[in-house]
PDB file of C-alpha atoms and ligand atoms in Angstrom:
ATOM      1  CA  MET A   5      -5.054   4.572   0.269  1.00 47.00           C
ATOM      2  CA  ARG A   6      -3.442   1.117  -0.073  1.00 46.00           C
ATOM      3  CA  GLY A   7      -0.434   1.423  -2.384  1.00 47.00           C
ATOM      4  CA  ASN A   8      -1.463   5.006  -2.908  1.00 53.00           C
ATOM      5  CA  SER A   9       0.238   8.238  -1.946  1.00 86.00           C
ATOM      6  CA  PHE A  10      -0.334  11.093   0.471  1.00 97.00           C
ATOM      7  CA  GLN A  11      -0.796  13.433  -2.486  1.00 96.00           C
ATOM      8  CA  GLY A  12      -3.451  16.006  -1.614  1.00 96.00           C
ATOM      9  CA  LYS A  13      -4.257  14.414   1.746  1.00 98.00           C
ATOM     10  CA  ARG A  14      -5.210  16.816   4.562  1.00 98.00           C
ATOM     11  CA  VAL A  15      -3.243  15.901   7.683  1.00 98.00           C
ATOM     12  CA  VAL A  16      -3.160  17.150  11.274  1.00 98.00           C
ATOM     13  CA  LEU A  17       0.077  16.220  13.067  1.00 98.00           C
ATOM     14  CA  THR A  18       0.977  16.838  16.717  1.00 98.00           C
ATOM     15  CA  GLY A  19       4.512  17.038  18.107  1.00 98.00           C
ATOM     16  CA  ALA A  20       6.164  18.264  14.902  1.00 98.00           C
ATOM     17  CA  SER A  21       8.927  20.425  16.390  1.00 98.00           C
ATOM     18  CA  SER A  22      11.462  17.601  16.812  1.00 98.00           C
ATOM     19  CA  GLY A  23      12.244  13.915  16.467  1.00 98.00           C
ATOM     20  CA  ILE A  24       9.757  11.624  14.757  1.00 98.00           C
ATOM     21  CA  GLY A  25       7.213  14.414  14.245  1.00 98.00           C
ATOM     22  CA  TRP A  26       9.730  16.620  12.432  1.00 98.00           C
ATOM     23  CA  TYR A  27      10.423  13.878   9.889  1.00 98.00           C
ATOM     24  CA  LEU A  28       6.737  12.956   9.605  1.00 98.00           C
ATOM     25  CA  ALA A  29       6.053  16.567   8.636  1.00 98.00           C
ATOM     26  CA  THR A  30       8.888  16.824   6.101  1.00 97.00           C
ATOM     27  CA  GLN A  31       8.094  13.448   4.513  1.00 97.00           C
ATOM     28  CA  LEU A  32       4.370  14.268   4.316  1.00 97.00           C
ATOM     29  CA  VAL A  33       5.044  17.598   2.597  1.00 97.00           C
ATOM     30  CA  GLN A  34       7.468  15.878   0.197  1.00 95.00           C
ATOM     31  CA  ALA A  35       4.741  13.333  -0.564  1.00 96.00           C
ATOM     32  CA  GLY A  36       2.317  16.114  -1.518  1.00 96.00           C
ATOM     33  CA  ALA A  37       0.169  16.269   1.627  1.00 97.00           C
ATOM     34  CA  ASN A  38      -1.204  19.465   3.157  1.00 97.00           C
ATOM     35  CA  VAL A  39      -0.275  19.443   6.820  1.00 98.00           C
ATOM     36  CA  VAL A  40      -1.335  21.398   9.897  1.00 98.00           C
ATOM     37  CA  VAL A  41       1.366  20.907  12.527  1.00 98.00           C
ATOM     38  CA  THR A  42       1.415  21.787  16.187  1.00 98.00           C
ATOM     39  CA  SER A  43       3.738  21.775  19.218  1.00 98.00           C
ATOM     40  CA  ARG A  44       4.739  24.373  21.804  1.00 98.00           C
ATOM     41  CA  ARG A  45       8.000  25.710  20.293  1.00 98.00           C
ATOM     42  CA  ALA A  46       6.929  28.249  17.667  1.00 98.00           C
ATOM     43  CA  GLU A  47      10.491  28.975  16.495  1.00 97.00           C
ATOM     44  CA  ARG A  48      11.059  25.291  15.784  1.00 98.00           C
ATOM     45  CA  LEU A  49       7.897  25.163  13.700  1.00 97.00           C
ATOM     46  CA  ARG A  50       9.137  28.189  11.772  1.00 96.00           C
ATOM     47  CA  GLN A  51      12.402  26.306  11.101  1.00 96.00           C
ATOM     48  CA  LEU A  52      10.381  23.278  10.029  1.00 97.00           C
ATOM     49  CA  ARG A  53       8.498  25.419   7.529  1.00 95.00           C
ATOM     50  CA  LEU A  54      11.823  26.630   6.133  1.00 94.00           C
ATOM     51  CA  ALA A  55      13.253  23.087   6.060  1.00 94.00           C
ATOM     52  CA  THR A  56      10.364  21.803   3.965  1.00 93.00           C
ATOM     53  CA  GLY A  57      10.630  24.797   1.625  1.00 90.00           C
ATOM     54  CA  ASN A  58       6.865  24.953   2.206  1.00 82.00           C
ATOM     55  CA  PRO A  59       5.888  24.400  -1.421  1.00 77.00           C
ATOM     56  CA  LEU A  60       2.473  25.921  -2.196  1.00 74.00           C
ATOM     57  CA  LYS A  61       2.126  26.770   1.511  1.00 85.00           C
ATOM     58  CA  ARG A  62       1.344  23.149   2.234  1.00 93.00           C
ATOM     59  CA  LEU A  63       2.586  23.305   5.841  1.00 97.00           C
ATOM     60  CA  ILE A  64       0.598  25.384   8.318  1.00 97.00           C
ATOM     61  CA  ALA A  65       2.062  25.813  11.813  1.00 97.00           C
ATOM     62  CA  VAL A  66      -0.216  26.360  14.801  1.00 98.00           C
ATOM     63  CA  PRO A  67       2.043  26.622  17.861  1.00 98.00           C
ATOM     64  CA  GLY A  68       0.599  25.839  21.287  1.00 98.00           C
ATOM     65  CA  ASP A  69       0.174  23.376  24.110  1.00 98.00           C
ATOM     66  CA  ILE A  70      -1.763  20.284  23.156  1.00 98.00           C
ATOM     67  CA  THR A  71      -2.972  19.826  26.747  1.00 98.00           C
ATOM     68  CA  ASP A  72      -4.975  23.051  26.404  1.00 98.00           C
ATOM     69  CA  ALA A  73      -8.525  22.342  25.169  1.00 98.00           C
ATOM     70  CA  ASP A  74      -8.833  25.742  23.449  1.00 98.00           C
ATOM     71  CA  HIS A  75      -5.590  25.120  21.563  1.00 98.00           C
ATOM     72  CA  ARG A  76      -6.777  21.699  20.397  1.00 98.00           C
ATOM     73  CA  GLN A  77      -9.977  23.275  19.080  1.00 98.00           C
ATOM     74  CA  HIS A  78      -7.931  25.993  17.351  1.00 98.00           C
ATOM     75  CA  VAL A  79      -5.787  23.367  15.579  1.00 98.00           C
ATOM     76  CA  ILE A  80      -8.837  21.502  14.297  1.00 98.00           C
ATOM     77  CA  ASP A  81     -10.599  24.733  13.270  1.00 98.00           C
ATOM     78  CA  THR A  82      -7.467  25.817  11.366  1.00 98.00           C
ATOM     79  CA  ALA A  83      -7.397  22.536   9.457  1.00 98.00           C
ATOM     80  CA  ALA A  84     -11.102  22.769   8.699  1.00 98.00           C
ATOM     81  CA  GLU A  85     -10.877  26.374   7.500  1.00 98.00           C
ATOM     82  CA  GLN A  86      -7.581  26.291   5.644  1.00 97.00           C
ATOM     83  CA  LEU A  87      -7.550  22.735   4.284  1.00 97.00           C
ATOM     84  CA  GLY A  88     -11.317  22.317   3.951  1.00 98.00           C
ATOM     85  CA  GLY A  89     -11.348  19.187   6.156  1.00 98.00           C
ATOM     86  CA  ILE A  90      -9.200  16.429   7.641  1.00 98.00           C
ATOM     87  CA  ASP A  91      -8.268  13.055   6.145  1.00 98.00           C
ATOM     88  CA  ILE A  92      -5.588  11.946   8.609  1.00 98.00           C
ATOM     89  CA  LEU A  93      -4.863  12.764  12.251  1.00 98.00           C
ATOM     90  CA  ILE A  94      -1.463  11.720  13.618  1.00 99.00           C
ATOM     91  CA  ASN A  95      -1.260  11.828  17.418  1.00 98.00           C
ATOM     92  CA  ASN A  96       2.515  11.897  17.846  1.00 98.00           C
ATOM     93  CA  ALA A  97       3.255  14.391  20.672  1.00 98.00           C
ATOM     94  CA  GLY A  98       4.581  12.649  23.750  1.00 98.00           C
ATOM     95  CA  ILE A  99       6.649  13.078  26.900  1.00 98.00           C
ATOM     96  CA  GLY A 100       8.196  10.667  29.376  1.00 98.00           C
ATOM     97  CA  ALA A 101       9.968  10.374  32.703  1.00 97.00           C
ATOM     98  CA  ILE A 102      12.480   8.058  34.310  1.00 97.00           C
ATOM     99  CA  GLY A 103      12.450   7.150  37.983  1.00 96.00           C
ATOM    100  CA  ARG A 104      10.762   4.964  40.546  1.00 95.00           C
ATOM    101  CA  PHE A 105       7.030   5.445  41.086  1.00 97.00           C
ATOM    102  CA  ASP A 106       7.404   5.503  44.883  1.00 96.00           C
ATOM    103  CA  GLN A 107       9.775   8.478  44.627  1.00 94.00           C
ATOM    104  CA  ALA A 108       7.727  10.508  42.155  1.00 96.00           C
ATOM    105  CA  SER A 109       5.025  13.128  42.634  1.00 96.00           C
ATOM    106  CA  PRO A 110       1.377  12.716  41.589  1.00 97.00           C
ATOM    107  CA  ASP A 111       2.049  15.618  39.228  1.00 97.00           C
ATOM    108  CA  ARG A 112       4.439  13.534  37.112  1.00 98.00           C
ATOM    109  CA  LEU A 113       1.784  10.890  36.508  1.00 98.00           C
ATOM    110  CA  ARG A 114      -0.845  13.494  35.651  1.00 98.00           C
ATOM    111  CA  ARG A 115       1.367  15.480  33.255  1.00 98.00           C
ATOM    112  CA  ILE A 116       2.355  12.381  31.321  1.00 98.00           C
ATOM    113  CA  PHE A 117      -1.255  11.258  31.008  1.00 98.00           C
ATOM    114  CA  ASP A 118      -2.295  14.781  29.961  1.00 98.00           C
ATOM    115  CA  VAL A 119       0.060  14.783  26.966  1.00 98.00           C
ATOM    116  CA  ASP A 120       0.363  11.103  26.051  1.00 98.00           C
ATOM    117  CA  PHE A 121      -3.220  10.010  26.606  1.00 98.00           C
ATOM    118  CA  PHE A 122      -5.846  12.716  27.180  1.00 98.00           C
ATOM    119  CA  ALA A 123      -4.582  15.149  24.540  1.00 98.00           C
ATOM    120  CA  ALA A 124      -4.479  12.413  21.891  1.00 98.00           C
ATOM    121  CA  ALA A 125      -7.949  11.109  22.788  1.00 98.00           C
ATOM    122  CA  GLU A 126      -9.471  14.589  22.843  1.00 98.00           C
ATOM    123  CA  MET A 127      -7.778  15.667  19.597  1.00 98.00           C
ATOM    124  CA  THR A 128      -9.331  12.607  18.029  1.00 98.00           C
ATOM    125  CA  ARG A 129     -12.771  13.423  19.446  1.00 98.00           C
ATOM    126  CA  LEU A 130     -12.599  16.868  17.810  1.00 98.00           C
ATOM    127  CA  ALA A 131     -11.272  15.516  14.514  1.00 98.00           C
ATOM    128  CA  LEU A 132     -13.805  12.685  14.122  1.00 98.00           C
ATOM    129  CA  PRO A 133     -16.655  14.705  12.548  1.00 98.00           C
ATOM    130  CA  TRP A 134     -14.184  15.879   9.878  1.00 98.00           C
ATOM    131  CA  LEU A 135     -12.601  12.455   9.422  1.00 98.00           C
ATOM    132  CA  LYS A 136     -16.051  10.958   8.805  1.00 98.00           C
ATOM    133  CA  GLU A 137     -16.256  13.242   5.755  1.00 98.00           C
ATOM    134  CA  GLY A 138     -12.605  12.632   4.830  1.00 98.00           C
ATOM    135  CA  ARG A 139     -10.951  10.755   1.971  1.00 97.00           C
ATOM    136  CA  GLU A 140      -9.588   7.335   3.058  1.00 97.00           C
ATOM    137  CA  PRO A 141      -9.595   8.647   6.622  1.00 98.00           C
ATOM    138  CA  ALA A 142      -7.233   7.461   9.325  1.00 98.00           C
ATOM    139  CA  VAL A 143      -6.257   8.175  12.916  1.00 98.00           C
ATOM    140  CA  CYS A 144      -2.670   7.226  13.736  1.00 98.00           C
ATOM    141  CA  VAL A 145      -1.453   6.829  17.293  1.00 98.00           C
ATOM    142  CA  VAL A 146       2.296   6.905  17.902  1.00 98.00           C
ATOM    143  CA  SER A 147       2.493   4.509  20.800  1.00 98.00           C
ATOM    144  CA  SER A 148       5.546   2.564  22.008  1.00 98.00           C
ATOM    145  CA  VAL A 149       6.871  -0.915  22.572  1.00 97.00           C
ATOM    146  CA  LEU A 150       6.275   0.066  26.216  1.00 97.00           C
ATOM    147  CA  ALA A 151       2.536  -0.080  25.477  1.00 98.00           C
ATOM    148  CA  HIS A 152       3.040  -3.856  25.307  1.00 97.00           C
ATOM    149  CA  ARG A 153       5.499  -4.436  28.140  1.00 96.00           C
ATOM    150  CA  GLY A 154       5.896  -2.553  31.419  1.00 96.00           C
ATOM    151  CA  VAL A 155       9.449  -1.828  32.535  1.00 96.00           C
ATOM    152  CA  PRO A 156      10.819  -0.388  35.786  1.00 96.00           C
ATOM    153  CA  GLU A 157      11.319   3.359  36.273  1.00 95.00           C
ATOM    154  CA  LYS A 158       8.944   4.208  33.426  1.00 97.00           C
ATOM    155  CA  SER A 159       5.678   3.253  35.117  1.00 97.00           C
ATOM    156  CA  GLU A 160       3.817   6.478  34.238  1.00 98.00           C
ATOM    157  CA  TYR A 161       4.907   6.384  30.608  1.00 98.00           C
ATOM    158  CA  CYS A 162       4.047   2.684  30.256  1.00 98.00           C
ATOM    159  CA  ALA A 163       0.658   3.275  31.866  1.00 98.00           C
ATOM    160  CA  ALA A 164      -0.169   6.161  29.509  1.00 98.00           C
ATOM    161  CA  LYS A 165       0.934   4.236  26.414  1.00 98.00           C
ATOM    162  CA  PHE A 166      -0.946   1.091  27.529  1.00 98.00           C
ATOM    163  CA  ALA A 167      -4.047   3.278  27.979  1.00 98.00           C
ATOM    164  CA  LEU A 168      -3.597   4.828  24.549  1.00 98.00           C
ATOM    165  CA  ARG A 169      -3.229   1.453  22.894  1.00 98.00           C
ATOM    166  CA  GLY A 170      -6.318   0.026  24.622  1.00 98.00           C
ATOM    167  CA  TRP A 171      -8.362   3.098  23.740  1.00 98.00           C
ATOM    168  CA  ALA A 172      -7.233   2.868  20.095  1.00 98.00           C
ATOM    169  CA  GLU A 173      -8.160  -0.825  19.993  1.00 98.00           C
ATOM    170  CA  SER A 174     -11.740  -0.008  21.054  1.00 98.00           C
ATOM    171  CA  LEU A 175     -11.970   2.947  18.705  1.00 98.00           C
ATOM    172  CA  ARG A 176     -10.804   0.859  15.754  1.00 98.00           C
ATOM    173  CA  ILE A 177     -13.851  -1.384  16.053  1.00 98.00           C
ATOM    174  CA  GLU A 178     -16.258   1.470  16.771  1.00 98.00           C
ATOM    175  CA  LEU A 179     -15.111   3.352  13.655  1.00 98.00           C
ATOM    176  CA  ARG A 180     -15.024   0.452  11.256  1.00 96.00           C
ATOM    177  CA  GLY A 181     -18.508   1.302   9.935  1.00 97.00           C
ATOM    178  CA  ASP A 182     -17.333   4.872   9.247  1.00 98.00           C
ATOM    179  CA  GLY A 183     -14.424   3.651   7.146  1.00 97.00           C
ATOM    180  CA  ILE A 184     -11.875   5.299   9.452  1.00 98.00           C
ATOM    181  CA  ALA A 185      -8.704   3.256   9.994  1.00 98.00           C
ATOM    182  CA  VAL A 186      -7.104   3.417  13.445  1.00 98.00           C
ATOM    183  CA  VAL A 187      -3.396   2.700  13.081  1.00 98.00           C
ATOM    184  CA  THR A 188      -1.249   2.104  16.178  1.00 98.00           C
ATOM    185  CA  VAL A 189       2.514   2.198  15.691  1.00 98.00           C
ATOM    186  CA  SER A 190       4.954   1.178  18.399  1.00 98.00           C
ATOM    187  CA  PRO A 191       8.534   2.389  17.970  1.00 97.00           C
ATOM    188  CA  SER A 192      11.399   1.154  20.140  1.00 96.00           C
ATOM    189  CA  THR A 193      14.123   3.525  21.338  1.00 95.00           C
ATOM    190  CA  THR A 194      14.500   6.279  18.766  1.00 96.00           C
ATOM    191  CA  ARG A 195      17.162   9.000  18.476  1.00 95.00           C
ATOM    192  CA  SER A 196      15.258  12.230  19.171  1.00 95.00           C
ATOM    193  CA  GLU A 197      14.973  14.870  21.873  1.00 95.00           C
ATOM    194  CA  PHE A 198      12.715  12.610  23.922  1.00 95.00           C
ATOM    195  CA  PHE A 199      15.302  11.781  26.593  1.00 93.00           C
ATOM    196  CA  GLU A 200      16.382  15.447  26.867  1.00 92.00           C
ATOM    197  CA  SER A 201      12.777  16.460  27.537  1.00 94.00           C
ATOM    198  CA  LEU A 202      12.078  14.018  30.372  1.00 95.00           C
ATOM    199  CA  ILE A 203      10.029  15.605  33.142  1.00 94.00           C
ATOM    200  CA  ASP A 204      10.788  15.336  36.886  1.00 90.00           C
ATOM    201  CA  SER A 205      13.646  12.922  36.247  1.00 92.00           C
ATOM    202  CA  PRO A 206      17.213  12.826  37.592  1.00 83.00           C
ATOM    203  CA  ARG A 207      19.730  14.646  35.372  1.00 79.00           C
ATOM    204  CA  ASP A 208      21.741  11.454  34.958  1.00 79.00           C
ATOM    205  CA  ALA A 209      18.651   9.309  34.210  1.00 76.00           C
ATOM    206  CA  ARG A 210      19.568   6.573  31.753  1.00 76.00           C
ATOM    207  CA  SER A 211      17.411   4.333  29.641  1.00 76.00           C
ATOM    208  CA  PHE A 212      18.396   0.810  28.715  1.00 71.00           C
ATOM    209  CA  SER A 213      17.682  -0.424  25.207  1.00 70.00           C
ATOM    210  CA  PHE A 214      18.785  -2.973  22.637  1.00 67.00           C
ATOM    211  CA  GLY A 215      19.703  -0.755  19.678  1.00 73.00           C
ATOM    212  CA  CYS A 216      18.208   2.466  18.480  1.00 90.00           C
ATOM    213  CA  GLN A 217      16.450   3.672  15.324  1.00 95.00           C
ATOM    214  CA  SER A 218      16.699   7.084  13.699  1.00 97.00           C
ATOM    215  CA  ALA A 219      13.676   9.385  13.871  1.00 98.00           C
ATOM    216  CA  GLN A 220      13.732   9.633  10.085  1.00 98.00           C
ATOM    217  CA  GLN A 221      13.569   5.855   9.726  1.00 97.00           C
ATOM    218  CA  VAL A 222      10.717   5.619  12.247  1.00 98.00           C
ATOM    219  CA  ALA A 223       8.762   8.382  10.484  1.00 98.00           C
ATOM    220  CA  GLY A 224       9.031   6.485   7.195  1.00 98.00           C
ATOM    221  CA  LYS A 225       7.670   3.347   8.856  1.00 98.00           C
ATOM    222  CA  VAL A 226       4.810   5.260  10.475  1.00 98.00           C
ATOM    223  CA  LEU A 227       3.758   6.656   7.102  1.00 98.00           C
ATOM    224  CA  ARG A 228       3.986   3.216   5.501  1.00 98.00           C
ATOM    225  CA  ALA A 229       1.706   1.797   8.222  1.00 98.00           C
ATOM    226  CA  ILE A 230      -0.838   4.567   7.578  1.00 98.00           C
ATOM    227  CA  ARG A 231      -0.642   4.073   3.812  1.00 97.00           C
ATOM    228  CA  ARG A 232      -1.313   0.359   4.269  1.00 97.00           C
ATOM    229  CA  ARG A 233      -4.023   1.033   6.865  1.00 97.00           C
ATOM    230  CA  LYS A 234      -2.379  -1.385   9.305  1.00 98.00           C
ATOM    231  CA  ARG A 235      -4.032  -2.077  12.651  1.00 97.00           C
ATOM    232  CA  GLU A 236      -0.929  -2.308  14.833  1.00 97.00           C
ATOM    233  CA  VAL A 237       2.730  -2.267  13.919  1.00 98.00           C
ATOM    234  CA  VAL A 238       5.712  -2.844  16.198  1.00 97.00           C
ATOM    235  CA  LEU A 239       8.481  -1.097  14.290  1.00 95.00           C
ATOM    236  CA  SER A 240      11.765  -2.795  15.200  1.00 94.00           C
ATOM    237  CA  PRO A 241      12.892  -6.437  15.289  1.00 94.00           C
ATOM    238  CA  GLY A 242      14.021  -5.982  18.933  1.00 93.00           C
ATOM    239  CA  GLY A 243      10.612  -4.533  19.802  1.00 95.00           C
ATOM    240  CA  LYS A 244       8.825  -7.446  18.120  1.00 96.00           C
ATOM    241  CA  ALA A 245      10.999  -9.907  20.048  1.00 95.00           C
ATOM    242  CA  LEU A 246      10.213  -8.167  23.336  1.00 94.00           C
ATOM    243  CA  VAL A 247       6.458  -8.143  22.656  1.00 96.00           C
ATOM    244  CA  TRP A 248       6.367 -11.856  21.778  1.00 96.00           C
ATOM    245  CA  LEU A 249       8.715 -12.943  24.558  1.00 96.00           C
ATOM    246  CA  SER A 250       6.615 -11.007  27.009  1.00 96.00           C
ATOM    247  CA  ARG A 251       3.426 -12.743  25.848  1.00 95.00           C
ATOM    248  CA  LEU A 252       4.886 -16.246  25.721  1.00 97.00           C
ATOM    249  CA  ALA A 253       7.165 -16.140  28.765  1.00 97.00           C
ATOM    250  CA  PRO A 254       6.235 -13.209  31.034  1.00 96.00           C
ATOM    251  CA  GLY A 255       8.203 -14.491  34.057  1.00 96.00           C
ATOM    252  CA  PHE A 256      11.357 -15.052  32.034  1.00 96.00           C
ATOM    253  CA  THR A 257      10.941 -11.603  30.417  1.00 96.00           C
ATOM    254  CA  GLU A 258      10.702  -9.986  33.852  1.00 95.00           C
ATOM    255  CA  ARG A 259      13.894 -11.690  34.985  1.00 95.00           C
ATOM    256  CA  LEU A 260      15.623 -10.616  31.760  1.00 93.00           C
ATOM    257  CA  ILE A 261      14.566  -7.000  32.282  1.00 92.00           C
ATOM    258  CA  LEU A 262      15.648  -7.123  35.923  1.00 92.00           C
ATOM    259  CA  ALA A 263      19.056  -8.466  34.933  1.00 91.00           C
ATOM    260  CA  ASN A 264      19.588  -5.490  32.601  1.00 84.00           C
ATOM    261  CA  TYR A 265      18.147  -2.867  34.936  1.00 80.00           C
TER     262      TYR A 265
HETATM  263  N1  NAP B  29      12.244   8.460  21.350  1.00 61.20           N
HETATM  264  C1  NAP B  29      11.908   7.241  21.696  1.00 61.20           C
HETATM  265  O1  NAP B  29      12.764   6.422  22.122  1.00 61.20           O
HETATM  266  C2  NAP B  29      10.471   6.773  21.528  1.00 61.20           C
HETATM  267  C3  NAP B  29      10.201   5.396  21.602  1.00 61.20           C
HETATM  268  C4  NAP B  29       8.888   4.961  21.467  1.00 61.20           C
HETATM  269  C5  NAP B  29       7.868   5.878  21.267  1.00 61.20           C
HETATM  270  N2  NAP B  29       8.145   7.210  21.192  1.00 61.20           N
HETATM  271  C6  NAP B  29       7.025   8.150  21.005  1.00 61.20           C
HETATM  272  O2  NAP B  29       7.221   8.872  19.812  1.00 61.20           O
HETATM  273  C7  NAP B  29       6.543  10.130  19.892  1.00 61.20           C
HETATM  274  C8  NAP B  29       7.477  11.224  19.423  1.00 61.20           C
HETATM  275  O3  NAP B  29       8.578  11.308  20.318  1.00 61.20           O
HETATM  276  P1  NAP B  29      10.057  11.676  19.852  1.00 61.20           P
HETATM  277  O4  NAP B  29      10.918  10.524  20.145  1.00 61.20           O
HETATM  278  O5  NAP B  29      10.065  12.252  18.504  1.00 61.20           O
HETATM  279  O6  NAP B  29      10.413  12.788  20.971  1.00 61.20           O
HETATM  280  P2  NAP B  29      10.689  14.348  20.881  1.00 61.20           P
HETATM  281  O7  NAP B  29      11.771  14.653  19.921  1.00 61.20           O
HETATM  282  O8  NAP B  29      10.861  14.789  22.301  1.00 61.20           O
HETATM  283  O9  NAP B  29       9.314  14.947  20.299  1.00 61.20           O
HETATM  284  C9  NAP B  29       8.168  15.087  21.100  1.00 61.20           C
HETATM  285  C10 NAP B  29       7.249  16.102  20.440  1.00 61.20           C
HETATM  286  O10 NAP B  29       6.077  16.275  21.278  1.00 61.20           O
HETATM  287  C11 NAP B  29       5.848  17.666  21.453  1.00 61.20           C
HETATM  288  N3  NAP B  29       5.166  17.947  22.723  1.00 61.20           N
HETATM  289  C12 NAP B  29       5.529  17.513  23.959  1.00 61.20           C
HETATM  290  N4  NAP B  29       4.692  18.035  24.874  1.00 61.20           N
HETATM  291  C13 NAP B  29       3.788  18.808  24.201  1.00 61.20           C
HETATM  292  C14 NAP B  29       2.684  19.616  24.586  1.00 61.20           C
HETATM  293  N5  NAP B  29       2.325  19.744  25.874  1.00 61.20           N
HETATM  294  N6  NAP B  29       2.001  20.277  23.626  1.00 61.20           N
HETATM  295  C15 NAP B  29       2.357  20.166  22.320  1.00 61.20           C
HETATM  296  N7  NAP B  29       3.377  19.406  21.894  1.00 61.20           N
HETATM  297  C16 NAP B  29       4.098  18.741  22.825  1.00 61.20           C
HETATM  298  C17 NAP B  29       7.241  18.295  21.410  1.00 61.20           C
HETATM  299  O11 NAP B  29       7.176  19.653  21.026  1.00 61.20           O
HETATM  300  P3  NAP B  29       7.348  20.933  21.988  1.00 61.20           P
HETATM  301  O12 NAP B  29       8.367  20.573  23.038  1.00 61.20           O
HETATM  302  O13 NAP B  29       7.800  22.001  21.038  1.00 61.20           O
HETATM  303  O14 NAP B  29       5.990  21.184  22.544  1.00 61.20           O
HETATM  304  C18 NAP B  29       7.891  17.463  20.301  1.00 61.20           C
HETATM  305  O15 NAP B  29       7.560  18.020  19.046  1.00 61.20           O
HETATM  306  C19 NAP B  29       6.095  10.265  21.350  1.00 61.20           C
HETATM  307  O16 NAP B  29       4.725   9.958  21.460  1.00 61.20           O
HETATM  308  C20 NAP B  29       6.926   9.213  22.075  1.00 61.20           C
HETATM  309  O17 NAP B  29       6.264   8.725  23.245  1.00 61.20           O
HETATM  310  C21 NAP B  29       9.424   7.682  21.319  1.00 61.20           C
END
């Protein structure tokens, strides 16, 4: 698909009801893809269908909870039946939390892993037989800069995104012979509903960041990475700086984070 378009591509996208996923869906439809989208809020997905104008019924909404195995199977079956297969899977759905690990419940850790790691891995497992038959097939994982650098008060989120990135790295090599690209994209702080949807976090929880990107901008970069079949892309200059600083000078990076925490 290098230099090519999404025209006619059959895409499954999770987490389409807001933020990055919303713009991924609208941009994919604009680019001529056929997209099966999922997330829990059915009304939002209905609004998304209206927002895209849904030309030629190219957007199919399958509302539900991605942590439910039956729902994941239903999403994949819908794509197989209505699109005739899958070329691209975008694992975008994600949740986070803010707060110290020693003050949090085991449930917070488990819920974050259920959405951010297990659901993405298991969606991929179900999609793989279809992707193997797909056209220029790709799995995209929407990760985070925090998959490269742990920060305080986001230990569960960092752990889940680190896990996702490591899993994707293994998968990329395993799937090379099948011609399936595994594309990991790591956004930095993005304007979306992410921080309004934090679980088990104080109401006044705040997140420190250097700058912020729009969800629309991030979605465009995610699609460019898929089009170019990139291995891993850190999306913002600040994110790139953090990743490199962290590798080259981990002690200094820790002190820098502590000073801004
Ligand atoms: N915002 C940031 O600063 C930032 C930075 C780096 C990486 N990211 C990553 O980018 C991705 C998209 O996040 P965003 O910023 O666009 O946040 P967002 O606006 O909160 O979107 C998250 C999406 O995930 C869906 N979702 C959450 N739990 C779900 C579940 N159990 N089942 C099905 N869908 C579920 C939500 O839909 P429903 O609520 O309708 O289910 C929503 O569509 C996430 O993986 C996030 O970790 C975000």
